Amino acid sequence: MTIELWVTYALACSIVLAIPGPTIMLVVSYALGKGRQTAWATVPGVALGDFTAMTLSLLGAGAVLSASATAFGILKLVGAGYLIYLGIKMWREKPHSLEDSKEARRNRPSRMFLHAYIVTALNPKGIVFFIAFVPQFIVPHQPVAPQFSVLIATFVGLAMINALLWALAAGTMREKFRSPRALQIMGRAGGSVLIAAGLMTALVRRANAAT
């Protein structure tokens, strides 16, 4: 792979990642509700989720989802339902539970990591997008495995930076609102965003697949 081709790929990935999707909405929601320190849990979850989705795509899952409306629909509804569940859960949290309640203590970094991973890895739009997008940057008649490694590492690295910036920005906003009422509004705002993301994911069409 030439440096020119890699730069083009990196720029294309940056443009795609700049458009907020379900994953970023989840990251922002946690940062708004619980602070920017949540990035330590959500960003690695995003990275592993993207790595999983890209690997599955390149192994053929993307082709299956592209060809099967049923498979795409099932995975889409699972991901959408999970986002809506998380949004409703955030909406029902009481103001004090956003920081130091029993519920907040249960919502440990391991859980936030798992949520970020599941939402990212189960995004069918991402899987189909990868199978359509990544092969365009493969150099014919050259070993495929090294090229896939570079492309995956580049996308995952950029996805981590993107998620981190969103989390820090949202967390910084949260720090300016410390009252229980403000925390409740922030938590419900994050929950509303997740519910909206779930509904949009459920309504997306296969022809519009994008990450």
Coordinates of N, CA and C in Angstrom, one line a residue:
M1 N 0.8 -1.2 0.0 CA 0.0 0.0 0.0 C 0.9 1.3 0.0
T2 N 0.6 2.2 -0.9 CA 1.4 3.4 -1.0 C 0.9 4.4 0.1
I3 N 1.8 5.3 0.4 CA 1.4 6.3 1.4 C 0.3 7.2 0.9
E4 N 0.2 7.4 -0.4 CA -0.9 8.2 -0.9 C -2.2 7.5 -0.7
L5 N -2.2 6.2 -1.0 CA -3.5 5.5 -0.8 C -3.9 5.4 0.7
W6 N -2.9 5.2 1.5 CA -3.2 5.2 3.0 C -3.7 6.6 3.5
V7 N -3.2 7.7 3.0 CA -3.6 9.0 3.4 C -5.1 9.2 2.9
T8 N -5.4 8.8 1.7 CA -6.7 8.9 1.2 C -7.7 8.1 2.0
Y9 N -7.3 6.9 2.4 CA -8.1 6.0 3.3 C -8.4 6.7 4.6
A10 N -7.3 7.2 5.2 CA -7.4 7.8 6.5 C -8.3 9.0 6.5
L11 N -8.2 9.8 5.4 CA -9.1 11.0 5.3 C -10.6 10.6 5.1
A12 N -10.8 9.5 4.3 CA -12.1 9.0 4.1 C -12.7 8.5 5.5
C13 N -11.9 7.8 6.2 CA -12.3 7.3 7.5 C -12.7 8.4 8.5
S14 N -11.9 9.5 8.4 CA -12.1 10.6 9.3 C -13.4 11.3 9.0
I15 N -13.7 11.4 7.7 CA -15.0 12.0 7.3 C -16.2 11.2 7.8
V16 N -16.1 9.9 7.6 CA -17.1 9.0 8.0 C -17.3 9.0 9.5
L17 N -16.2 9.0 10.3 CA -16.3 9.0 11.7 C -16.8 10.3 12.3
A18 N -16.6 11.4 11.6 CA -17.1 12.7 12.0 C -18.6 12.8 12.1
I19 N -19.3 11.9 11.4 CA -20.8 11.9 11.5 C -21.2 11.0 12.7
P20 N -21.8 11.6 13.7 CA -22.2 10.9 14.9 C -23.2 9.8 14.6
G21 N -22.9 8.6 15.1 CA -23.8 7.5 14.9 C -24.2 6.9 16.3
P22 N -24.8 5.7 16.4 CA -25.2 5.2 17.7 C -24.1 5.0 18.7
T23 N -22.9 4.7 18.2 CA -21.8 4.5 19.1 C -21.4 5.8 19.8
I24 N -21.3 6.9 19.0 CA -20.9 8.2 19.6 C -22.0 8.7 20.5
M25 N -23.3 8.4 20.1 CA -24.4 8.9 21.0 C -24.3 8.2 22.3
L26 N -23.9 6.9 22.3 CA -23.7 6.2 23.6 C -22.6 6.8 24.4
V27 N -21.4 7.1 23.8 CA -20.3 7.7 24.5 C -20.6 9.0 25.1
V28 N -21.3 9.8 24.3 CA -21.7 11.2 24.7 C -22.7 11.1 25.9
S29 N -23.6 10.1 25.8 CA -24.6 9.9 26.9 C -24.0 9.6 28.2
Y30 N -23.0 8.7 28.2 CA -22.3 8.3 29.4 C -21.5 9.5 30.0
A31 N -20.9 10.3 29.1 CA -20.1 11.4 29.5 C -20.9 12.5 30.1
L32 N -22.1 12.7 29.5 CA -23.0 13.7 30.0 C -23.6 13.3 31.4
G33 N -23.9 12.0 31.5 CA -24.5 11.6 32.8 C -23.5 11.3 33.9
K34 N -22.3 10.9 33.6 CA -21.4 10.5 34.6 C -20.0 11.1 34.5
G35 N -19.7 11.9 33.6 CA -18.4 12.6 33.5 C -17.5 12.1 32.5
R36 N -16.5 12.9 32.1 CA -15.6 12.5 31.1 C -14.6 11.3 31.4
Q37 N -14.6 11.0 32.7 CA -13.8 9.8 33.1 C -14.3 8.5 32.5
T38 N -15.6 8.6 32.1 CA -16.2 7.4 31.4 C -15.5 7.0 30.1
A39 N -14.7 7.9 29.6 CA -14.0 7.7 28.3 C -13.0 6.5 28.5
W40 N -12.5 6.3 29.8 CA -11.5 5.3 30.0 C -12.2 3.9 29.8
A41 N -13.5 3.8 29.9 CA -14.2 2.6 29.7 C -14.9 2.5 28.3
T42 N -15.5 3.6 27.9 CA -16.2 3.5 26.6 C -15.3 3.5 25.4
V43 N -14.2 4.3 25.4 CA -13.3 4.3 24.2 C -12.7 3.0 23.9
P44 N -12.2 2.2 24.9 CA -11.7 0.9 24.6 C -12.8 0.0 24.0
G45 N -14.0 0.2 24.6 CA -15.1 -0.6 24.1 C -15.5 -0.3 22.6
V46 N -15.4 0.9 22.3 CA -15.6 1.3 20.9 C -14.5 0.7 20.0
A47 N -13.3 0.8 20.4 CA -12.2 0.2 19.7 C -12.3 -1.3 19.4
L48 N -12.6 -2.0 20.5 CA -12.8 -3.5 20.3 C -14.0 -3.8 19.5
G49 N -15.1 -3.0 19.6 CA -16.3 -3.2 18.8 C -16.0 -3.0 17.3
D50 N -15.3 -1.9 17.0 CA -15.0 -1.6 15.6 C -14.1 -2.7 15.1
F51 N -13.1 -3.1 15.9 CA -12.2 -4.2 15.4 C -13.0 -5.5 15.1
T52 N -14.0 -5.8 16.0 CA -14.8 -7.0 15.8 C -15.6 -6.9 14.5
A53 N -16.3 -5.7 14.3 CA -17.1 -5.5 13.2 C -16.3 -5.6 11.9
M54 N -15.1 -4.9 11.9 CA -14.3 -5.0 10.7 C -13.8 -6.4 10.4
T55 N -13.4 -7.1 11.4 CA -12.9 -8.4 11.2 C -14.0 -9.4 10.7
L56 N -15.2 -9.3 11.2 CA -16.3 -10.0 10.8 C -16.7 -9.7 9.3
S57 N -16.6 -8.4 9.0 CA -16.9 -8.0 7.7 C -15.9 -8.6 6.7
L58 N -14.7 -8.5 7.0 CA -13.6 -9.0 6.1 C -13.6 -10.5 6.0
L59 N -14.2 -11.2 7.0 CA -14.3 -12.6 7.0 C -15.6 -13.1 6.2
G60 N -16.4 -12.1 5.8 CA -17.6 -12.5 5.0 C -18.9 -12.2 5.6
A61 N -19.0 -11.8 6.9 CA -20.3 -11.5 7.5 C -21.0 -10.3 6.8
G62 N -20.2 -9.4 6.3 CA -20.7 -8.3 5.6 C -21.4 -8.7 4.3
A63 N -20.8 -9.6 3.6 CA -21.5 -10.1 2.4 C -22.8 -10.8 2.7
V64 N -22.8 -11.6 3.8 CA -24.0 -12.3 4.2 C -25.1 -11.3 4.5
L65 N -24.8 -10.2 5.3 CA -25.8 -9.2 5.7 C -26.2 -8.4 4.4
S66 N -25.3 -8.2 3.5 CA -25.7 -7.5 2.3 C -26.7 -8.3 1.5
A67 N -26.5 -9.6 1.4 CA -27.3 -10.5 0.6 C -28.6 -10.9 1.3
S68 N -28.6 -10.9 2.6 CA -29.8 -11.4 3.4 C -30.5 -10.3 4.1
A69 N -31.7 -10.0 3.6 CA -32.5 -8.9 4.3 C -32.9 -9.4 5.7
T70 N -33.1 -10.7 5.9 CA -33.5 -11.2 7.2 C -32.4 -11.1 8.2
A71 N -31.2 -11.5 7.8 CA -30.1 -11.4 8.7 C -29.8 -9.9 9.1
F72 N -29.9 -9.0 8.1 CA -29.7 -7.6 8.4 C -30.8 -7.1 9.3
G73 N -32.0 -7.5 9.0 CA -33.1 -7.0 9.9 C -33.0 -7.4 11.3
I74 N -32.6 -8.7 11.5 CA -32.5 -9.2 12.9 C -31.5 -8.5 13.7
L75 N -30.3 -8.4 13.1 CA -29.2 -7.7 13.8 C -29.5 -6.2 14.0
K76 N -30.1 -5.6 13.0 CA -30.5 -4.2 13.2 C -31.5 -4.0 14.4
L77 N -32.5 -4.9 14.5 CA -33.4 -4.7 15.5 C -32.8 -5.0 16.9
V78 N -31.9 -6.0 17.0 CA -31.2 -6.3 18.2 C -30.4 -5.1 18.7
G79 N -29.7 -4.5 17.8 CA -28.9 -3.3 18.1 C -29.8 -2.1 18.5
A80 N -30.9 -1.9 17.8 CA -31.8 -0.8 18.1 C -32.5 -1.0 19.4
G81 N -32.9 -2.2 19.7 CA -33.5 -2.5 21.0 C -32.6 -2.3 22.1
Y82 N -31.3 -2.6 22.0 CA -30.4 -2.5 23.1 C -30.2 -1.0 23.3
L83 N -30.1 -0.2 22.3 CA -29.9 1.3 22.5 C -31.1 1.9 23.2
I84 N -32.3 1.5 22.8 CA -33.5 2.0 23.4 C -33.6 1.6 24.9
Y85 N -33.2 0.3 25.2 CA -33.2 -0.1 26.6 C -32.2 0.7 27.4
L86 N -31.0 1.0 26.9 CA -30.1 1.8 27.6 C -30.6 3.3 27.8
G87 N -31.3 3.8 26.8 CA -31.9 5.1 26.9 C -33.0 5.2 27.9
I88 N -33.9 4.2 28.0 CA -34.9 4.2 29.0 C -34.3 4.1 30.4
K89 N -33.3 3.3 30.5 CA -32.6 3.1 31.8 C -32.1 4.4 32.3
M90 N -31.4 5.2 31.4 CA -30.9 6.5 31.8 C -32.0 7.5 32.1
W91 N -33.1 7.4 31.4 CA -34.2 8.3 31.7 C -34.8 8.1 33.1
R92 N -34.8 6.8 33.6 CA -35.4 6.5 34.8 C -34.5 6.7 36.0
E93 N -33.2 7.0 35.8 CA -32.3 7.3 36.9 C -32.7 8.6 37.6
K94 N -32.6 8.5 38.9 CA -32.8 9.7 39.7 C -31.5 10.6 39.7
P95 N -31.7 11.9 40.0 CA -30.5 12.8 39.9 C -29.3 12.3 40.7
H96 N -29.5 11.9 42.0 CA -28.4 11.5 42.8 C -27.7 10.2 42.3
S97 N -28.5 9.4 41.6 CA -28.0 8.1 41.1 C -27.0 8.3 40.0
L98 N -26.9 9.5 39.4 CA -25.9 9.7 38.4 C -24.5 9.8 38.9
E99 N -24.3 9.9 40.3 CA -23.0 10.0 40.8 C -22.7 8.9 41.8
D100 N -23.5 8.8 42.9 CA -23.0 7.9 44.0 C -24.0 7.0 44.5
S101 N -25.1 6.7 43.8 CA -26.1 5.7 44.3 C -25.7 4.3 44.1
K102 N -26.5 3.4 44.6 CA -26.2 2.0 44.4 C -26.2 1.6 42.9
E103 N -27.2 2.2 42.2 CA -27.3 2.0 40.7 C -26.1 2.5 40.0
A104 N -25.6 3.6 40.4 CA -24.4 4.2 39.7 C -23.2 3.3 40.0
R105 N -23.1 2.8 41.2 CA -22.0 1.9 41.6 C -22.0 0.6 40.8
R106 N -23.2 0.1 40.5 CA -23.4 -1.1 39.7 C -22.9 -0.8 38.3
N107 N -23.1 0.5 37.8 CA -22.8 0.8 36.4 C -21.3 1.1 36.4
R108 N -20.5 0.1 36.6 CA -19.0 0.2 36.7 C -18.4 0.3 35.3
P109 N -17.1 0.7 35.3 CA -16.4 0.8 34.0 C -16.6 -0.5 33.1
S110 N -16.6 -1.6 33.8 CA -16.7 -2.9 33.0 C -18.0 -2.9 32.2
R111 N -19.1 -2.4 32.9 CA -20.4 -2.4 32.2 C -20.4 -1.4 31.1
M112 N -19.8 -0.2 31.3 CA -19.8 0.8 30.3 C -19.0 0.3 29.1
F113 N -17.9 -0.4 29.4 CA -17.1 -1.0 28.3 C -17.9 -2.0 27.5
L114 N -18.6 -2.8 28.2 CA -19.4 -3.9 27.5 C -20.5 -3.2 26.7
H115 N -21.2 -2.2 27.2 CA -22.2 -1.5 26.5 C -21.7 -0.9 25.2
A116 N -20.6 -0.2 25.3 CA -20.0 0.4 24.1 C -19.5 -0.6 23.1
Y117 N -19.0 -1.7 23.6 CA -18.6 -2.8 22.7 C -19.8 -3.4 21.9
I118 N -20.9 -3.7 22.7 CA -22.0 -4.3 22.1 C -22.7 -3.4 21.0
V119 N -22.9 -2.2 21.4 CA -23.5 -1.2 20.5 C -22.7 -1.1 19.2
T120 N -21.4 -1.0 19.3 CA -20.5 -0.8 18.2 C -20.4 -2.1 17.3
A121 N -20.2 -3.2 18.0 CA -20.0 -4.5 17.2 C -21.3 -4.9 16.6
L122 N -22.5 -4.6 17.2 CA -23.8 -5.1 16.6 C -24.4 -4.1 15.7
N123 N -23.7 -3.1 15.3 CA -24.2 -2.1 14.3 C -24.1 -2.7 12.9
P124 N -25.3 -3.2 12.3 CA -25.2 -3.8 11.0 C -24.8 -2.9 9.9
K125 N -25.1 -1.6 10.1 CA -24.7 -0.6 9.1 C -23.2 -0.6 9.0
G126 N -22.5 -0.7 10.1 CA -21.1 -0.6 10.1 C -20.5 -1.9 9.4
I127 N -21.1 -3.0 9.7 CA -20.5 -4.3 9.1 C -20.7 -4.2 7.6
V128 N -21.9 -3.8 7.1 CA -22.1 -3.7 5.7 C -21.2 -2.6 5.0
F129 N -21.0 -1.5 5.8 CA -20.2 -0.4 5.3 C -18.8 -0.9 5.1
F130 N -18.3 -1.6 6.1 CA -16.9 -2.1 6.0 C -16.6 -3.0 4.8
I131 N -17.6 -3.9 4.5 CA -17.4 -4.8 3.4 C -17.5 -4.1 2.0
A132 N -18.2 -2.9 2.0 CA -18.3 -2.2 0.8 C -17.1 -1.1 0.6
F133 N -16.6 -0.7 1.8 CA -15.7 0.4 1.8 C -14.2 0.0 1.8
V134 N -13.9 -0.9 2.6 CA -12.5 -1.3 2.8 C -11.9 -1.9 1.5
P135 N -12.6 -2.8 0.8 CA -11.9 -3.4 -0.4 C -11.5 -2.4 -1.4
Q136 N -12.1 -1.2 -1.4 CA -11.7 -0.2 -2.4 C -10.2 0.2 -2.2
F137 N -9.7 0.0 -1.1 CA -8.3 0.4 -0.8 C -7.3 -0.7 -0.8
I138 N -7.8 -1.9 -1.2 CA -6.9 -3.0 -1.3 C -6.1 -3.0 -2.7
V139 N -4.8 -3.1 -2.6 CA -4.0 -3.2 -3.8 C -4.0 -4.6 -4.4
P140 N -4.5 -4.7 -5.6 CA -4.6 -6.1 -6.2 C -3.2 -6.7 -6.4
H141 N -3.2 -8.0 -6.4 CA -2.0 -8.8 -6.6 C -0.9 -8.5 -5.5
Q142 N -1.3 -8.0 -4.4 CA -0.4 -7.9 -3.2 C -1.0 -8.7 -2.1
P143 N -0.2 -9.1 -1.1 CA -0.7 -9.9 0.0 C -1.8 -9.1 0.7
V144 N -2.9 -9.8 1.0 CA -4.1 -9.2 1.5 C -4.0 -9.0 3.0
A145 N -3.5 -10.0 3.7 CA -3.5 -9.9 5.2 C -2.7 -8.7 5.7
P146 N -1.5 -8.3 5.2 CA -0.9 -7.1 5.8 C -1.7 -5.8 5.5
Q147 N -2.3 -5.8 4.3 CA -3.1 -4.6 4.0 C -4.4 -4.5 4.9
F148 N -5.0 -5.6 5.1 CA -6.2 -5.6 6.1 C -5.7 -5.2 7.4
S149 N -4.5 -5.6 7.9 CA -4.0 -5.2 9.2 C -3.9 -3.7 9.3
V150 N -3.3 -3.1 8.3 CA -3.1 -1.7 8.2 C -4.4 -0.9 8.2
L151 N -5.3 -1.4 7.4 CA -6.6 -0.7 7.3 C -7.4 -0.8 8.5
I152 N -7.4 -1.9 9.2 CA -8.1 -2.1 10.4 C -7.5 -1.3 11.5
A153 N -6.2 -1.3 11.6 CA -5.5 -0.5 12.7 C -5.8 1.0 12.5
T154 N -5.8 1.4 11.3 CA -6.0 2.8 11.0 C -7.4 3.3 11.4
F155 N -8.4 2.5 11.0 CA -9.8 2.8 11.3 C -10.0 2.8 12.8
V156 N -9.5 1.7 13.5 CA -9.8 1.6 14.9 C -9.1 2.7 15.7
G157 N -7.9 3.1 15.3 CA -7.1 4.2 15.9 C -7.9 5.5 15.8
L158 N -8.4 5.8 14.6 CA -9.1 7.0 14.3 C -10.4 7.0 15.1
A159 N -11.1 5.8 15.2 CA -12.3 5.7 15.9 C -12.1 6.0 17.4
M160 N -11.0 5.5 17.9 CA -10.7 5.8 19.3 C -10.5 7.3 19.6
I161 N -9.8 8.0 18.7 CA -9.5 9.4 18.9 C -10.9 10.2 18.8
N162 N -11.7 9.8 17.8 CA -13.0 10.4 17.6 C -13.9 10.3 18.9
A163 N -14.0 9.0 19.4 CA -14.8 8.8 20.6 C -14.3 9.5 21.8
L164 N -12.9 9.6 21.9 CA -12.3 10.3 23.0 C -12.6 11.8 23.0
L165 N -12.5 12.4 21.8 CA -12.8 13.8 21.7 C -14.3 14.1 22.1
W166 N -15.2 13.3 21.6 CA -16.6 13.5 21.9 C -16.8 13.3 23.4
A167 N -16.2 12.3 24.0 CA -16.4 12.1 25.5 C -15.9 13.2 26.3
L168 N -14.7 13.7 25.9 CA -14.1 14.9 26.7 C -15.0 16.1 26.5
A169 N -15.5 16.4 25.3 CA -16.3 17.5 25.1 C -17.6 17.5 25.9
A170 N -18.2 16.3 25.9 CA -19.5 16.1 26.6 C -19.2 16.2 28.1
G171 N -18.1 15.5 28.6 CA -17.8 15.5 30.0 C -17.5 16.9 30.5
T172 N -16.8 17.7 29.7 CA -16.5 19.1 30.1 C -17.8 19.9 30.3
M173 N -18.8 19.7 29.4 CA -20.1 20.4 29.5 C -20.7 20.0 30.8
R174 N -20.6 18.7 31.1 CA -21.3 18.2 32.4 C -20.7 18.8 33.6
E175 N -19.4 19.0 33.7 CA -18.8 19.5 34.9 C -19.3 20.9 35.2
K176 N -19.9 21.6 34.3 CA -20.4 23.0 34.5 C -21.8 22.9 35.2
F177 N -22.4 21.7 35.3 CA -23.8 21.6 35.8 C -23.7 20.5 36.9
R178 N -23.6 21.0 38.1 CA -23.5 20.0 39.2 C -24.7 19.8 40.1
S179 N -25.8 20.7 39.9 CA -27.0 20.5 40.7 C -27.7 19.3 40.3
P180 N -28.5 18.7 41.3 CA -29.3 17.5 41.0 C -30.2 17.7 39.8
R181 N -30.8 18.9 39.7 CA -31.8 19.1 38.6 C -31.0 19.2 37.3
A182 N -29.9 19.8 37.3 CA -29.1 19.9 36.0 C -28.6 18.5 35.6
L183 N -28.2 17.7 36.6 CA -27.7 16.3 36.3 C -28.9 15.5 35.8
Q184 N -30.1 15.7 36.3 CA -31.2 14.9 35.8 C -31.5 15.3 34.4
I185 N -31.4 16.6 34.1 CA -31.7 17.1 32.7 C -30.6 16.5 31.8
M186 N -29.4 16.5 32.2 CA -28.3 15.9 31.4 C -28.5 14.4 31.1
G187 N -28.8 13.7 32.2 CA -29.1 12.3 32.1 C -30.2 12.0 31.2
R188 N -31.3 12.7 31.3 CA -32.5 12.5 30.4 C -32.2 12.9 29.0
A189 N -31.3 13.9 28.8 CA -31.0 14.3 27.5 C -30.2 13.2 26.8
G190 N -29.2 12.6 27.6 CA -28.4 11.5 27.1 C -29.3 10.3 26.8
G191 N -30.3 10.0 27.7 CA -31.2 8.9 27.4 C -32.0 9.1 26.2
S192 N -32.5 10.4 26.0 CA -33.3 10.7 24.8 C -32.5 10.5 23.5
V193 N -31.2 10.9 23.6 CA -30.4 10.7 22.4 C -30.2 9.2 22.1
L194 N -30.1 8.4 23.1 CA -29.9 6.9 22.9 C -31.2 6.3 22.3
I195 N -32.4 6.8 22.8 CA -33.6 6.3 22.3 C -33.8 6.7 20.9
A196 N -33.5 7.9 20.6 CA -33.6 8.4 19.2 C -32.6 7.6 18.3
A197 N -31.4 7.3 18.8 CA -30.5 6.5 18.0 C -31.0 5.1 17.7
G198 N -31.7 4.6 18.7 CA -32.2 3.2 18.5 C -33.3 3.2 17.5
L199 N -34.2 4.3 17.6 CA -35.3 4.4 16.6 C -34.7 4.6 15.2
M200 N -33.7 5.4 15.0 CA -33.1 5.6 13.7 C -32.5 4.4 13.2
T201 N -31.8 3.6 14.1 CA -31.2 2.4 13.7 C -32.3 1.4 13.2
A202 N -33.4 1.3 13.9 CA -34.5 0.4 13.5 C -35.1 0.8 12.2
L203 N -35.1 2.0 11.8 CA -35.7 2.5 10.6 C -34.8 2.5 9.4
V204 N -33.5 2.3 9.6 CA -32.6 2.5 8.5 C -32.8 1.4 7.5
R205 N -32.6 1.7 6.2 CA -32.7 0.8 5.1 C -31.4 0.2 4.7
R206 N -31.4 -1.0 4.2 CA -30.1 -1.6 3.8 C -29.4 -0.8 2.7
A207 N -30.1 -0.1 1.8 CA -29.5 0.6 0.8 C -28.7 1.8 1.3
N208 N -29.1 2.2 2.5 CA -28.4 3.4 3.1 C -27.3 3.0 4.1
A209 N -26.8 1.8 4.0 CA -25.8 1.4 5.0 C -24.6 2.3 5.0
A210 N -24.3 2.7 6.2 CA -23.1 3.5 6.5 C -22.8 3.5 7.9
T211 N -21.6 3.8 8.3 CA -21.2 3.7 9.7 C -21.5 5.0 10.4

